Every structure is written in C-alpha cells, then in structure tokens.
Amino acid sequence: MRRTFALVLVALLAVTVGCADDQKVTTQPATSPPPTTVPTAQPSTSEAAGQTPSRPASAAVGDALDLKGLEDGEALAVTVVKVVDPARAENEYSTPDVGLRFVAVQFRLKNTGTAVCSDSPSNGARLVDAQGQQFDPTYEDTSAGPGFPGDVTAAPGDTVLGFITFEVPTDSRVVKIQFTMSSGFAGQTGQWDVPAR
C-alpha cells in the first residue's frame, strides 16, 4: 500500500512540476499590428542584406495584453500602468525585511469577455529579475496607491485598477512583469519588459 501511494505521489509531482505544453507567454501588445509573415522560399530584404529579421515588439509598461481565463468567455485586456521601484511602505509596521525593498506594480484589468470575471489578481502576478529569479507578491501595501482587495469581480466591459506589491532583494534589477488569469492557472501568461531604472 505504501509503495502504491509513493508511486502515485511521484507521478502527481511530475505532472505538477513539469512544464506545461499548453502554457503560452504573450508579449505582443494588443495595439501593435500582427507581425507579417515572410514566405520561407524567398528570403526577406533584411535577410538578403545579411541582417537578421526583427522580432515583434515586446510589451512594455503602458501596453495592454489580451489574455484568456480558464472558463469560456473569460478575457481581460491587462495593462501594466506603472511600476514604483522602490515603493515606500504604507506605514512603519509594513517595512520590508533587511536587504529587501518593495516594488509596487499598478495593473488595469478590463473585462473584454462575455462572462463575469471573478479572480484574485495577486495570485497570478509575478516579477522576474535580471538573473531570472521570480518573485511572488507580498500581502503588504505601499504608499504608491490602493491595492486590489483579495478578490475582484468585473462584469463584461468593466475595469478594475489596483497595485500589487512585491518584496525583492535590494540589489535585484526587475526586468519583467508577468500576469496570468484564473489565479495563475490559465494557459496564457502576459509578460511586460521593465525599463532600467
């Protein structure tokens, strides 16, 4: 019985920890035109001139990305409005630990789908630094502005706005922000580049 339980546990961990084939990272801003396709039989003018073809622009702070949730009809246009780095603690009781700083990211979530979206935005947000380290949000608020409540609900066409706070090492350079609907379980992750400060 113990051996069967151990095998089932190992199989579940392998499924949970492994990379998902259906997970997609979206970096194409919703306002950018779709990239043009070049037939493979003929090289593009830039390739003929010895240049590498340019990549589509990655999303940056201020860009909206169209993301889908787990359920039919769940869709958001997600915008990283601003990044406050470093962000001051809201009060003397919520200061970051020694060697860490707060980074506050303001998100605008517009329901572009046909279903009511009810989600916990903080569960689906993440920061990435220049070394590739990823950071989950902290429950602390900052003086940057109002945070999201634990759960938000938005009818089709409605918009919600709020800050999500992260605690990162003082010497980490934040380079990317990620957001995934459905508390981080949807198959599509939006990603924005953060300019150097």
Short mmCIF file of C-alpha atoms in Angstrom, two decimals:
data_model
loop_
_atom_site.label_atom_id
_atom_site.label_comp_id
_atom_site.label_asym_id
_atom_site.label_seq_id
_atom_site.Cartn_x
_atom_site.Cartn_y
_atom_site.Cartn_z
CA MET A 1 0.00 0.00 0.00
CA ARG A 2 2.82 2.41 0.89
CA ARG A 3 4.62 1.68 -2.36
CA THR A 4 1.46 2.34 -4.41
CA PHE A 5 0.91 5.62 -2.55
CA ALA A 6 4.53 6.64 -3.15
CA LEU A 7 4.27 5.91 -6.88
CA VAL A 8 1.05 7.92 -7.17
CA LEU A 9 2.65 10.82 -5.27
CA VAL A 10 5.73 10.81 -7.54
CA ALA A 11 3.50 10.75 -10.65
CA LEU A 12 1.45 13.69 -9.36
CA LEU A 13 4.60 15.69 -8.58
CA ALA A 14 5.97 15.01 -12.06
CA VAL A 15 2.78 16.32 -13.63
CA THR A 16 2.62 19.35 -11.32
CA VAL A 17 6.28 20.38 -11.54
CA GLY A 18 6.83 19.72 -15.25
CA CYS A 19 6.50 22.34 -17.98
CA ALA A 20 3.04 22.54 -19.48
CA ASP A 21 2.76 22.09 -23.25
CA ASP A 22 -0.33 24.30 -23.44
CA GLN A 23 1.18 27.22 -21.46
CA LYS A 24 1.78 30.31 -23.63
CA VAL A 25 3.58 33.57 -22.85
CA THR A 26 2.09 36.60 -24.59
CA THR A 27 4.32 39.61 -25.20
CA GLN A 28 2.61 41.13 -28.27
CA PRO A 29 0.81 44.36 -27.26
CA ALA A 30 -2.85 44.45 -28.21
CA THR A 31 -2.35 47.75 -30.05
CA SER A 32 0.55 46.53 -32.24
CA PRO A 33 -0.15 45.24 -35.74
CA PRO A 34 0.36 41.49 -36.14
CA PRO A 35 3.82 40.55 -37.44
CA THR A 36 3.99 40.00 -41.19
CA THR A 37 4.92 36.54 -42.37
CA VAL A 38 7.68 36.02 -44.89
CA PRO A 39 7.48 33.02 -47.26
CA THR A 40 10.24 30.54 -46.50
CA ALA A 41 11.13 30.08 -50.15
CA GLN A 42 12.24 33.69 -50.56
CA PRO A 43 14.49 35.48 -48.08
CA SER A 44 13.28 38.87 -46.82
CA THR A 45 15.14 42.01 -47.88
CA SER A 46 16.81 42.26 -44.49
CA GLU A 47 17.97 38.63 -44.70
CA ALA A 48 19.29 39.19 -48.22
CA ALA A 49 21.28 42.17 -46.91
CA GLY A 50 22.76 39.96 -44.17
CA GLN A 51 20.58 41.37 -41.37
CA THR A 52 18.51 39.28 -39.03
CA PRO A 53 14.75 39.85 -39.20
CA SER A 54 13.40 41.98 -36.36
CA ARG A 55 11.23 40.45 -33.65
CA PRO A 56 7.78 41.82 -32.96
CA ALA A 57 7.86 44.48 -30.26
CA SER A 58 7.58 43.11 -26.73
CA ALA A 59 5.01 44.59 -24.39
CA ALA A 60 6.26 47.38 -22.16
CA VAL A 61 4.82 49.34 -19.26
CA GLY A 62 1.68 51.05 -20.59
CA ASP A 63 0.81 48.33 -23.13
CA ALA A 64 -2.35 46.20 -22.92
CA LEU A 65 -2.18 42.45 -23.49
CA ASP A 66 -5.27 40.36 -24.31
CA LEU A 67 -5.42 37.32 -22.01
CA LYS A 68 -7.90 34.49 -21.59
CA GLY A 69 -9.01 32.71 -18.42
CA LEU A 70 -9.84 29.05 -17.78
CA GLU A 71 -13.59 29.37 -18.36
CA ASP A 72 -15.35 30.13 -21.66
CA GLY A 73 -15.96 33.84 -22.11
CA GLU A 74 -13.29 34.93 -19.60
CA ALA A 75 -10.98 37.51 -21.19
CA LEU A 76 -9.13 40.57 -19.93
CA ALA A 77 -7.14 43.37 -21.51
CA VAL A 78 -4.38 43.65 -18.90
CA THR A 79 -2.23 46.77 -18.72
CA VAL A 80 0.79 47.37 -16.51
CA VAL A 81 0.09 51.04 -15.83
CA LYS A 82 3.15 51.91 -13.74
CA VAL A 83 5.99 50.44 -11.71
CA VAL A 84 7.02 52.18 -8.48
CA ASP A 85 10.53 50.96 -7.60
CA PRO A 86 11.34 51.32 -4.80
CA ALA A 87 7.95 51.81 -3.18
CA ARG A 88 7.64 53.21 0.32
CA ALA A 89 5.91 51.19 2.99
CA GLU A 90 2.35 52.25 3.79
CA ASN A 91 3.24 52.60 7.49
CA GLU A 92 6.04 51.82 9.96
CA TYR A 93 4.62 48.33 10.60
CA SER A 94 4.87 47.15 7.00
CA THR A 95 8.51 47.86 6.18
CA PRO A 96 10.43 45.33 4.05
CA ASP A 97 12.88 42.96 5.71
CA VAL A 98 16.58 43.89 5.85
CA GLY A 99 18.20 43.56 2.42
CA LEU A 100 14.83 43.75 0.63
CA ARG A 101 12.75 46.50 -0.96
CA PHE A 102 9.15 46.89 -2.07
CA VAL A 103 8.21 47.18 -5.74
CA ALA A 104 4.60 48.18 -6.45
CA VAL A 105 3.04 47.45 -9.84
CA GLN A 106 -0.26 49.03 -10.88
CA PHE A 107 -2.45 46.84 -13.10
CA ARG A 108 -5.57 47.81 -15.07
CA LEU A 109 -7.84 44.84 -15.80
CA LYS A 110 -10.59 45.43 -18.36
CA ASN A 111 -13.11 42.64 -18.88
CA THR A 112 -13.24 42.17 -22.66
CA GLY A 113 -15.01 38.81 -22.49
CA THR A 114 -18.63 37.75 -22.35
CA ALA A 115 -18.54 36.28 -18.82
CA VAL A 116 -18.21 37.94 -15.42
CA CYS A 117 -14.59 37.66 -14.25
CA SER A 118 -14.04 36.93 -10.57
CA ASP A 119 -10.38 36.49 -9.68
CA SER A 120 -7.61 37.15 -7.16
CA PRO A 121 -5.17 39.25 -9.23
CA SER A 122 -2.31 38.94 -6.74
CA ASN A 123 -2.29 35.15 -7.18
CA GLY A 124 -1.48 35.50 -10.89
CA ALA A 125 1.21 38.21 -10.74
CA ARG A 126 4.97 37.72 -10.68
CA LEU A 127 8.21 39.74 -11.07
CA VAL A 128 11.37 38.47 -12.77
CA ASP A 129 14.81 39.96 -12.19
CA ALA A 130 17.86 40.11 -14.47
CA GLN A 131 19.19 36.84 -13.04
CA GLY A 132 15.94 35.01 -13.83
CA GLN A 133 14.75 34.86 -10.23
CA GLN A 134 10.96 35.05 -9.91
CA PHE A 135 9.12 36.76 -7.06
CA ASP A 136 5.53 36.31 -5.88
CA PRO A 137 3.56 39.19 -4.33
CA THR A 138 3.60 40.06 -0.66
CA TYR A 139 0.47 40.92 1.30
CA GLU A 140 1.89 44.35 2.29
CA ASP A 141 0.55 47.61 0.85
CA THR A 142 2.64 50.65 -0.04
CA SER A 143 2.10 54.38 -0.28
CA ALA A 144 2.10 54.04 -4.10
CA GLY A 145 -1.68 53.68 -4.09
CA PRO A 146 -4.60 51.38 -3.32
CA GLY A 147 -4.07 47.66 -3.77
CA PHE A 148 -6.57 45.14 -5.07
CA PRO A 149 -8.82 43.50 -2.49
CA GLY A 150 -8.43 39.74 -2.10
CA ASP A 151 -10.97 39.06 -4.86
CA VAL A 152 -12.22 41.35 -7.62
CA THR A 153 -15.32 40.92 -9.77
CA ALA A 154 -15.77 42.66 -13.13
CA ALA A 155 -18.77 42.41 -15.43
CA PRO A 156 -18.16 42.49 -19.22
CA GLY A 157 -16.91 45.98 -20.10
CA ASP A 158 -15.92 46.87 -16.51
CA THR A 159 -12.41 47.92 -15.49
CA VAL A 160 -10.62 47.47 -12.16
CA LEU A 161 -7.40 49.19 -11.11
CA GLY A 162 -5.00 48.41 -8.28
CA PHE A 163 -1.45 47.91 -7.10
CA ILE A 164 0.22 44.60 -6.34
CA THR A 165 3.28 44.74 -4.08
CA PHE A 166 6.39 42.57 -4.31
CA GLU A 167 9.34 42.22 -1.93
CA VAL A 168 12.64 41.74 -3.79
CA PRO A 169 16.33 41.88 -2.87
CA THR A 170 17.75 45.41 -2.78
CA ASP A 171 20.31 44.61 -5.49
CA SER A 172 17.88 42.81 -7.87
CA ARG A 173 17.09 44.59 -11.14
CA VAL A 174 13.47 43.92 -12.12
CA VAL A 175 13.27 43.27 -15.88
CA LYS A 176 9.90 41.57 -16.46
CA ILE A 177 6.38 41.52 -15.05
CA GLN A 178 4.09 38.54 -15.64
CA PHE A 179 0.35 38.11 -15.16
CA THR A 180 -1.84 35.02 -15.57
CA MET A 181 -5.63 34.94 -15.15
CA SER A 182 -7.58 32.44 -13.06
CA SER A 183 -5.28 32.89 -10.02
CA GLY A 184 -2.27 31.93 -12.13
CA PHE A 185 -3.76 28.71 -13.56
CA ALA A 186 -4.85 29.88 -17.04
CA GLY A 187 -2.82 28.65 -20.00
CA GLN A 188 -1.72 32.12 -21.16
CA THR A 189 0.70 34.41 -19.34
CA GLY A 190 1.18 38.07 -20.24
CA GLN A 191 4.71 39.44 -20.00
CA TRP A 192 5.93 43.05 -19.99
CA ASP A 193 9.50 44.37 -20.18
CA VAL A 194 10.51 46.84 -17.47
CA PRO A 195 12.92 49.62 -18.47
CA ALA A 196 16.12 50.01 -16.45
CA ARG A 197 15.75 52.50 -13.61
#
